[in-house]
XYZ file of C-alpha atoms in Angstrom:
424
model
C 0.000 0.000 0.000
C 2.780 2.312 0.900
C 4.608 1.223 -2.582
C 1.711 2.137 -4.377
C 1.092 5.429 -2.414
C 4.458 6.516 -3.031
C 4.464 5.465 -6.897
C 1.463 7.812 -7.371
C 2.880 10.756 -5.621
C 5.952 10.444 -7.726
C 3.786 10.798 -10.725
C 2.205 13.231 -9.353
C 5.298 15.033 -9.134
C 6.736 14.297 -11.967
C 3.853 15.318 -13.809
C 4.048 18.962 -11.555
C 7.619 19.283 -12.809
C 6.333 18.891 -16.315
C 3.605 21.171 -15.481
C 6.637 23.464 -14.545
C 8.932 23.304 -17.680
C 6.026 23.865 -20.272
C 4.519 26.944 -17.736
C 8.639 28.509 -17.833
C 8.330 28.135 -21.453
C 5.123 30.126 -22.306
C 6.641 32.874 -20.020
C 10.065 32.671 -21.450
C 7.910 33.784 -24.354
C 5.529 36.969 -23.500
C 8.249 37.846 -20.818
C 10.066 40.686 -23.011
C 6.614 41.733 -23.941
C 5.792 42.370 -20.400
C 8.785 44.330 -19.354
C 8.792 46.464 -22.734
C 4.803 47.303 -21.315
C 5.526 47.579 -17.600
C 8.961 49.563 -18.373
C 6.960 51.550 -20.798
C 4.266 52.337 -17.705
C 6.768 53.353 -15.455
C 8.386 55.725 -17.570
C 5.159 57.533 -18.213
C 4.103 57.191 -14.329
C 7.190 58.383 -13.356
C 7.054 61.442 -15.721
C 4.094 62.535 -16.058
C 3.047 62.255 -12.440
C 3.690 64.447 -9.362
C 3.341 61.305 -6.506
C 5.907 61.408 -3.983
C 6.837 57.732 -3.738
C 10.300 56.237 -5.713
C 7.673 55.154 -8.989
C 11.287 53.836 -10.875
C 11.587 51.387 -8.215
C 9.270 49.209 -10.388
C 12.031 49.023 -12.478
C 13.159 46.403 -10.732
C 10.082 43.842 -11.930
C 11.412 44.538 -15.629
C 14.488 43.230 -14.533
C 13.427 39.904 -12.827
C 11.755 39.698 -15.588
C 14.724 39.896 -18.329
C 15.710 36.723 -16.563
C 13.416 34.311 -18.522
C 14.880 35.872 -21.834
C 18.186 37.130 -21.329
C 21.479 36.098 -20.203
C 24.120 37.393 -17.463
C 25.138 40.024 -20.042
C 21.808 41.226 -20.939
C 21.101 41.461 -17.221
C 23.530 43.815 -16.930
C 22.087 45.681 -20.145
C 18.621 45.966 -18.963
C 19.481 47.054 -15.467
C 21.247 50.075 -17.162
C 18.535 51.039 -19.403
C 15.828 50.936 -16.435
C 18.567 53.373 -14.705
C 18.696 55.521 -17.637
C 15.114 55.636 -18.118
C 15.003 56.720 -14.504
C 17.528 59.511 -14.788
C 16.038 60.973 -18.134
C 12.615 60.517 -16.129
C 13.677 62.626 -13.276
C 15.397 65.440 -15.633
C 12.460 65.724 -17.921
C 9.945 66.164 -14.985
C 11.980 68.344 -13.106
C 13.352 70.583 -15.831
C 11.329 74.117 -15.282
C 10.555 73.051 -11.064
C 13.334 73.015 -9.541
C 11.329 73.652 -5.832
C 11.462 69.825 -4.527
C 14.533 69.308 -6.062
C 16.101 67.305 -3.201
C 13.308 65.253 -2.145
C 13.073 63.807 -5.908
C 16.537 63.803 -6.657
C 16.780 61.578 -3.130
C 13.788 59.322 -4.361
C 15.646 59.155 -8.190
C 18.742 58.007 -5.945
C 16.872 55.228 -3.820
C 15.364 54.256 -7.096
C 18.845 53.270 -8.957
C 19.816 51.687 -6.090
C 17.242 49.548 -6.329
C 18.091 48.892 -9.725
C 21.518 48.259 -9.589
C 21.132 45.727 -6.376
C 18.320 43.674 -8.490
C 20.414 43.827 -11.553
C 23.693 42.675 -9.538
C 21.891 39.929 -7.746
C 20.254 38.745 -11.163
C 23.007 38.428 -12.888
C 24.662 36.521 -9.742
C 21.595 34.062 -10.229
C 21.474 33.851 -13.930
C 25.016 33.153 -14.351
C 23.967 30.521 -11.622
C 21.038 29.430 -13.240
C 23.551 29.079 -16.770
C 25.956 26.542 -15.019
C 23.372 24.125 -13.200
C 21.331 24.381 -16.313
C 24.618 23.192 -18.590
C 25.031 20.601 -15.806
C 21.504 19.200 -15.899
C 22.154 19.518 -20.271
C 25.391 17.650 -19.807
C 24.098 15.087 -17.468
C 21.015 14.366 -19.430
C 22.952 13.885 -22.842
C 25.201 11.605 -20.458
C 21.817 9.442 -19.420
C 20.373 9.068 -22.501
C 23.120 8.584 -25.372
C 26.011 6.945 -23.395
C 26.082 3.034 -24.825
C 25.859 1.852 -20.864
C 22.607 1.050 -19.750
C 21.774 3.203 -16.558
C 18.734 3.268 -14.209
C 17.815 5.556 -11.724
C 16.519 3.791 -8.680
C 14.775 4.930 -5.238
C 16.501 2.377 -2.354
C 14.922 4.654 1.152
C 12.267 1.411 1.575
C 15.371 -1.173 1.245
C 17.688 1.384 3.259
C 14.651 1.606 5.982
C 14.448 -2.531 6.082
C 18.196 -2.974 6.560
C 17.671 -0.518 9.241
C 15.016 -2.347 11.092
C 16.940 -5.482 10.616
C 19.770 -4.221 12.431
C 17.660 -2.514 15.514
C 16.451 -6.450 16.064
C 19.966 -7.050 16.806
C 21.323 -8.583 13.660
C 25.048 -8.017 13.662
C 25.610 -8.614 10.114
C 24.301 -10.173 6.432
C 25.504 -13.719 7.215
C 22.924 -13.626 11.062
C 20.197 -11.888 8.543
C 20.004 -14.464 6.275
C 19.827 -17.085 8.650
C 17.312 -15.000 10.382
C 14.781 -14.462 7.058
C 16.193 -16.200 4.531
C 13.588 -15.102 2.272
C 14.166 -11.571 2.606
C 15.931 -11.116 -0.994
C 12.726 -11.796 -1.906
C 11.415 -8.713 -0.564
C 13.621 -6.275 -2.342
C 11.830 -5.637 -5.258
C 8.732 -4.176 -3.173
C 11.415 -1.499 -0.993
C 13.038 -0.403 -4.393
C 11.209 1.882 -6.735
C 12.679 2.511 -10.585
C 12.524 6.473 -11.012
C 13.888 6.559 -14.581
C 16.073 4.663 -17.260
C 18.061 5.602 -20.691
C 17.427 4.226 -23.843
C 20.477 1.394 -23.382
C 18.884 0.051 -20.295
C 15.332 -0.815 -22.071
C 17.308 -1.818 -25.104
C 19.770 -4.628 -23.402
C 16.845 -5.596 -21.612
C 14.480 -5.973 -24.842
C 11.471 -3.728 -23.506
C 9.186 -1.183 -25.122
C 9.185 1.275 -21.992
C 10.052 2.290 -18.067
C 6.922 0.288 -16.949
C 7.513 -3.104 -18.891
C 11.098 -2.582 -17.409
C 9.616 -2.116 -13.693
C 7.806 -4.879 -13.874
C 10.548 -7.282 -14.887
C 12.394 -5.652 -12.306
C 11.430 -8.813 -9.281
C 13.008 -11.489 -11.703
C 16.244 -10.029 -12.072
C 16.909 -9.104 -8.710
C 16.264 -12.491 -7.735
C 17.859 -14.301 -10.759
C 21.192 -14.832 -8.522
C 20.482 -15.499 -4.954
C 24.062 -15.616 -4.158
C 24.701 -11.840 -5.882
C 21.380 -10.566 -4.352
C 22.951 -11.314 -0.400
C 26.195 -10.069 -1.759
C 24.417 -6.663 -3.059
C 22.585 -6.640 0.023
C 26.349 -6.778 2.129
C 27.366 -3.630 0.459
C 24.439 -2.143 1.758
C 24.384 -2.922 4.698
C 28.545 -2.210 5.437
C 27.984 1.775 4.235
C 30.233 0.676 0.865
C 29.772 3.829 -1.860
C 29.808 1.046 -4.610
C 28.846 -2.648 -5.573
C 30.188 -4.304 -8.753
C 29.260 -7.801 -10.534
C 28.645 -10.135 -13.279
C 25.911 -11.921 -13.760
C 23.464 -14.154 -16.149
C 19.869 -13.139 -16.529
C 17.055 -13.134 -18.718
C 15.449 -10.525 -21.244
C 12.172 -9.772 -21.792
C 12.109 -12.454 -24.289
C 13.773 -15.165 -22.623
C 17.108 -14.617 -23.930
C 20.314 -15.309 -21.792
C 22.427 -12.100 -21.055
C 25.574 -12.112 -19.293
C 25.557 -8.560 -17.734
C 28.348 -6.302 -15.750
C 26.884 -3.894 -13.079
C 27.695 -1.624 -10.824
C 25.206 0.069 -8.543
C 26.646 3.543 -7.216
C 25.412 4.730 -3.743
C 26.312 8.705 -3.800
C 27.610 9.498 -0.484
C 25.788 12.747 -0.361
C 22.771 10.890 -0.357
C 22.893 8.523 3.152
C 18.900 8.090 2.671
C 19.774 6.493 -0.646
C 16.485 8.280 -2.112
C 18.761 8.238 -5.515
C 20.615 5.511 -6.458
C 22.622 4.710 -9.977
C 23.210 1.341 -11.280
C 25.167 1.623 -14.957
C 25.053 -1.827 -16.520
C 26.731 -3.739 -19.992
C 25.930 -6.166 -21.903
C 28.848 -8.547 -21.651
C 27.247 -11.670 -23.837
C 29.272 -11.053 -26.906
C 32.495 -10.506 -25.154
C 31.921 -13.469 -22.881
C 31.112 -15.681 -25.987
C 34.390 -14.995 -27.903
C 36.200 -15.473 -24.434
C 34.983 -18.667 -24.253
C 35.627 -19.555 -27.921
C 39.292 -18.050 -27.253
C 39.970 -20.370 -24.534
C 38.090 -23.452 -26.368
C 40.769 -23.099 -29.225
C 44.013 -22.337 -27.073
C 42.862 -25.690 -25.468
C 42.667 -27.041 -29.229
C 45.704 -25.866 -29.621
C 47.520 -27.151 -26.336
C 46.063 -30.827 -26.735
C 47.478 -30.807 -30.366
C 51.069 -29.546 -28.851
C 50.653 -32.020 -26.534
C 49.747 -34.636 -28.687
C 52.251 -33.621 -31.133
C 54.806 -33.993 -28.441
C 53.881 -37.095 -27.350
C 54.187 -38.383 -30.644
C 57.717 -37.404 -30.900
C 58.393 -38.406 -27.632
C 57.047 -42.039 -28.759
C 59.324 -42.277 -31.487
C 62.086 -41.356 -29.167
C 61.103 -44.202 -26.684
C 60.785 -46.649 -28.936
C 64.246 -45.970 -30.456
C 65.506 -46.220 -26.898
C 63.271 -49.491 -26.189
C 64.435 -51.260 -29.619
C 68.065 -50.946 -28.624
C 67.869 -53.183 -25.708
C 65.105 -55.266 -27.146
C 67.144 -56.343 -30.073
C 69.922 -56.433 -28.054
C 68.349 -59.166 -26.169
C 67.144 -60.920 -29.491
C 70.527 -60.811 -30.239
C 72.069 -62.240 -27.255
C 69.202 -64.843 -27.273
C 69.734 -66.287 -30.540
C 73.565 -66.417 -29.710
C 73.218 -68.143 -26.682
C 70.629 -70.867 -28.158
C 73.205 -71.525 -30.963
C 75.921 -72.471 -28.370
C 73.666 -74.496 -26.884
C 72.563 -76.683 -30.070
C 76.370 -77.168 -30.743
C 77.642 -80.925 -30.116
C 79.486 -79.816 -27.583
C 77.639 -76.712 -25.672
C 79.886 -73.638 -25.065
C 78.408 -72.775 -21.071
C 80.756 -69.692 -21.082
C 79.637 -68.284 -24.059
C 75.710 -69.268 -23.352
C 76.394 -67.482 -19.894
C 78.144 -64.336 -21.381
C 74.662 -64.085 -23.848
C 72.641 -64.967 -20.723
C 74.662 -61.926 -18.866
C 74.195 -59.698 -21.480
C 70.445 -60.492 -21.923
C 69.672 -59.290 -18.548
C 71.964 -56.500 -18.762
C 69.715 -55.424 -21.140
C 66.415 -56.246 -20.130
C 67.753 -53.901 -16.679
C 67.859 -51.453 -19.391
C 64.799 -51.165 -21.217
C 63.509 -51.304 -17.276
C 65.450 -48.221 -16.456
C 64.200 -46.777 -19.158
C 60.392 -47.147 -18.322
C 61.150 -46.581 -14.891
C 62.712 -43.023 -15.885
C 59.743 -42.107 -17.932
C 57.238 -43.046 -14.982
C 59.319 -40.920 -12.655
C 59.389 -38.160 -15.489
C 55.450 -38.277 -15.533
C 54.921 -38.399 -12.033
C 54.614 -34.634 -10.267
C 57.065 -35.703 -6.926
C 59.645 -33.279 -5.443
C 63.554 -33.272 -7.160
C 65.761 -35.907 -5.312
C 69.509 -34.792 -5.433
C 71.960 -37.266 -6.570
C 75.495 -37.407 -7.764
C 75.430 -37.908 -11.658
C 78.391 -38.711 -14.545
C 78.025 -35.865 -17.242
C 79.681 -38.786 -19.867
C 76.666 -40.963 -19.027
C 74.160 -38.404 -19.131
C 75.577 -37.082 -22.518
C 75.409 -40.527 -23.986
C 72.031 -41.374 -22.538
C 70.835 -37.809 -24.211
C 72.566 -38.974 -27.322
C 71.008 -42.229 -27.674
C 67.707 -40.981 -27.508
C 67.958 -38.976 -30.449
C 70.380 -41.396 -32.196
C 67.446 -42.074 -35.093
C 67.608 -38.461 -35.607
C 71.210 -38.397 -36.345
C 71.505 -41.489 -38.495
C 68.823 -40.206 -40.884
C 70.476 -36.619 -40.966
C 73.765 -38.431 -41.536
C 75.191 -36.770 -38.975
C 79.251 -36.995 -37.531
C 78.752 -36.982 -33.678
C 82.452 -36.608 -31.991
C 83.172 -37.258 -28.639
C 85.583 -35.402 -26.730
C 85.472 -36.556 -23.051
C 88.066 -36.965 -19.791
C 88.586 -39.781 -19.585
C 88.454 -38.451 -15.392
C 86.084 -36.278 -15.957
C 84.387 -35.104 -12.323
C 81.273 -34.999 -11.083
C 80.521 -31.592 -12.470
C 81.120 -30.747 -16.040
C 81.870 -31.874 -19.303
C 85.207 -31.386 -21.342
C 83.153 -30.983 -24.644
C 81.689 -32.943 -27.673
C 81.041 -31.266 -31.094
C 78.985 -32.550 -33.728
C 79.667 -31.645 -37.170
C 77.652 -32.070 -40.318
């Protein structure tokens, strides 16, 4: 009831402001009418009459009323004509009676006076007037043609609930929800929509304001988890709330929005609230679609990888696995002879499981390779390493037909490397 109340007095004074701006415009019009008659009647009162009041003084109505028509500067100019019409006044009536003299030259006095106060303090007030109007002109063009979509809300009915909330003793948000959880569900009825641009009832697909206001309980209530978050910034006195979020248009397509709702600190009751907001879909989408092809992009590097890596294990693998072939066959052949070689079938036995340790170091250095664990320090040969790093690109080098040299101490430390070079 007190929602609706307050809705129709708003109208009601909107419509009295409009009332206001058409009533300033028929009087900006017949205005410099009026003071041409009423400067034209005092000029003839104050001639052609013999009354001992300060007539000119009227003056001063033709000058309040230059300020519907005129600017700062013109102020100024009609000020000084009224005074000049009241000195050539007071020397054309008093040009062959000089007998009260000093009484009308006194009145003539008071009369400029007069003049020249009204015309100072209007131009004070029209240069005023000039500046808040070009700040109301720069403001509006602001509100209606900037691409972000802004509404102009009334929060004093939330403001006054958050209020009462904390007078029953609730400390914080967190107690308040767990006191009424459904309270984000009353928001919509303590909040009034006072205006919006053209952006705002274009992201959000509706004809006008109304269509707009009424739409207004579904998208405060799309995100229960922003709406308690919103309601935080309230309630903690913050100047400013900012956040994404996904909600629905007026025809049931999915926006992705940015907000931010702007609490002027100049306005505690929070009578006049701002909330700019942008349409973030498009910019969202290709984000998405960005990230969907670098992830394209890393599983073919990876797979690419792999596959090179595969050929390089498999080179490594082969080595010991025909090794062992090899050694097998040998060993079998001493066997079938008529009379068995044992020292030869145990050197091919030897070297078979020398390299079937191998091909398991191998696979046990890939596994550890693979497996996210913390760096164990050991002592290591440089020699070894370098002909372990060799071997796995060994395919590599035969097809290339490349000359790999060695040139290694034969003592070489625990540290460093004489040098190899590999020419072509």
């Amino acid at each position: 009831m007190t929602t609706t109340i307050s809705g129709s007095l708003e109208r009601v004074a909107m419509a009295s402001h409009m009332n206001r701006v058409t009533l300033g415009k028929r009087m900006s019009r017949f205005s410099p009418l009026a003071a041409i008659l009423i400067a034209s009647a005092v000029f003839l009162l104050d001639t052609l009459t013999t009354l001992d009041i300060a007539i000119a003084v009227l003056y001063v109505a033709v000058v309040l009323l230059a300020l519907n028509f005129v600017g700062p500067n013109g102020i100024v100019l009609v000020g000084a004509a009224c005074m000049g019409l009241t000195a050539l006044s007071f020397l054309i009536s008093h040009s062959d009676n000089l007998i009260e003299l000093e009484d009308s030259l006194a009145r003539c006095l008071v009369s400029i006076a007069a003049i020249a106060i009204t015309t100072l303090l209007g131009y004070r007030l029209k240069t005023s007037m000039n500046v808040l109007a070009e700040s109301e002109l720069r403001y509006r063009t602001i509100f209606l043609a900037t691409g972000v979509g802004i509404l102009q809300m009334d929060f004093r009915g939330l403001k006054e609930a958050i209020e009462k909330l904390k007078s029953d003793g609730l400390r914080d948000v967190d107690l308040a929800q767990r006191h009424d959880p459904g309270f984000v569900h009353k928001i919509p009825k303590t909040i009034r929509l006072i205006n919006a641009n053209e952006t705002a009832l274009k992201i959000f697909n509706v004809a006008d304001i109304h269509a707009l206001e009424r739409m207004l309980p579904t998208i405060i209530t799309a995100d229960m988890d922003k709406s308690w978050k919103f309601l935080a910034a309230i309630w903690a006195g913050k100047t400013s709330y900012e956040a994404e979020t996904v909600i629905n248009d007026a025809e049931g397509t999915q926006l992705t929005v940015l907000y931010n709702v702007a609490f002027p600190a100049d306005r505690p009751a929070l009578d006049m609230v701002l909330i700019s907001i942008m349409d973030v879909t498009a910019r969202r989408e290709t984000e998405n679609q960005l990230h969907s092809a670098r992830m394209e992009l890393t599983h073919v590097s990876r797979v690419a990888t792999l596959g090179e890596l595969t050929v390089s294990i498999a080179h490594e693998l082969n080595q010991p696995l025909a090794a062992m072939i090899t050694n097998g066959a040998a060993g079998l052949r001493w066997l079938k002879r008529a009379e068995p070689d044992l020292a030869k079938v145990q050197s091919s036995m030897e070297s078979m499981v020398a390299d079937a340790k191998r091909a398991s170091e191998i696979i046990k250095n890939l596994r550890a390779l693979s497996k996210k664990s913390s760096p164990d320090a050991a002592h290591v040969n440089l020699n070894e390493v370098l002909q372990e790093t060799v071997a796995l690109v060994q395919r590599e080098i035969d097809i290339n037909r490349v000359n790999l040299q060695f040139a290694l101490a034969a003592d070489l430390r625990r540290s460093a490397v004489t040098g190899y070079n590999c020419s072509k």
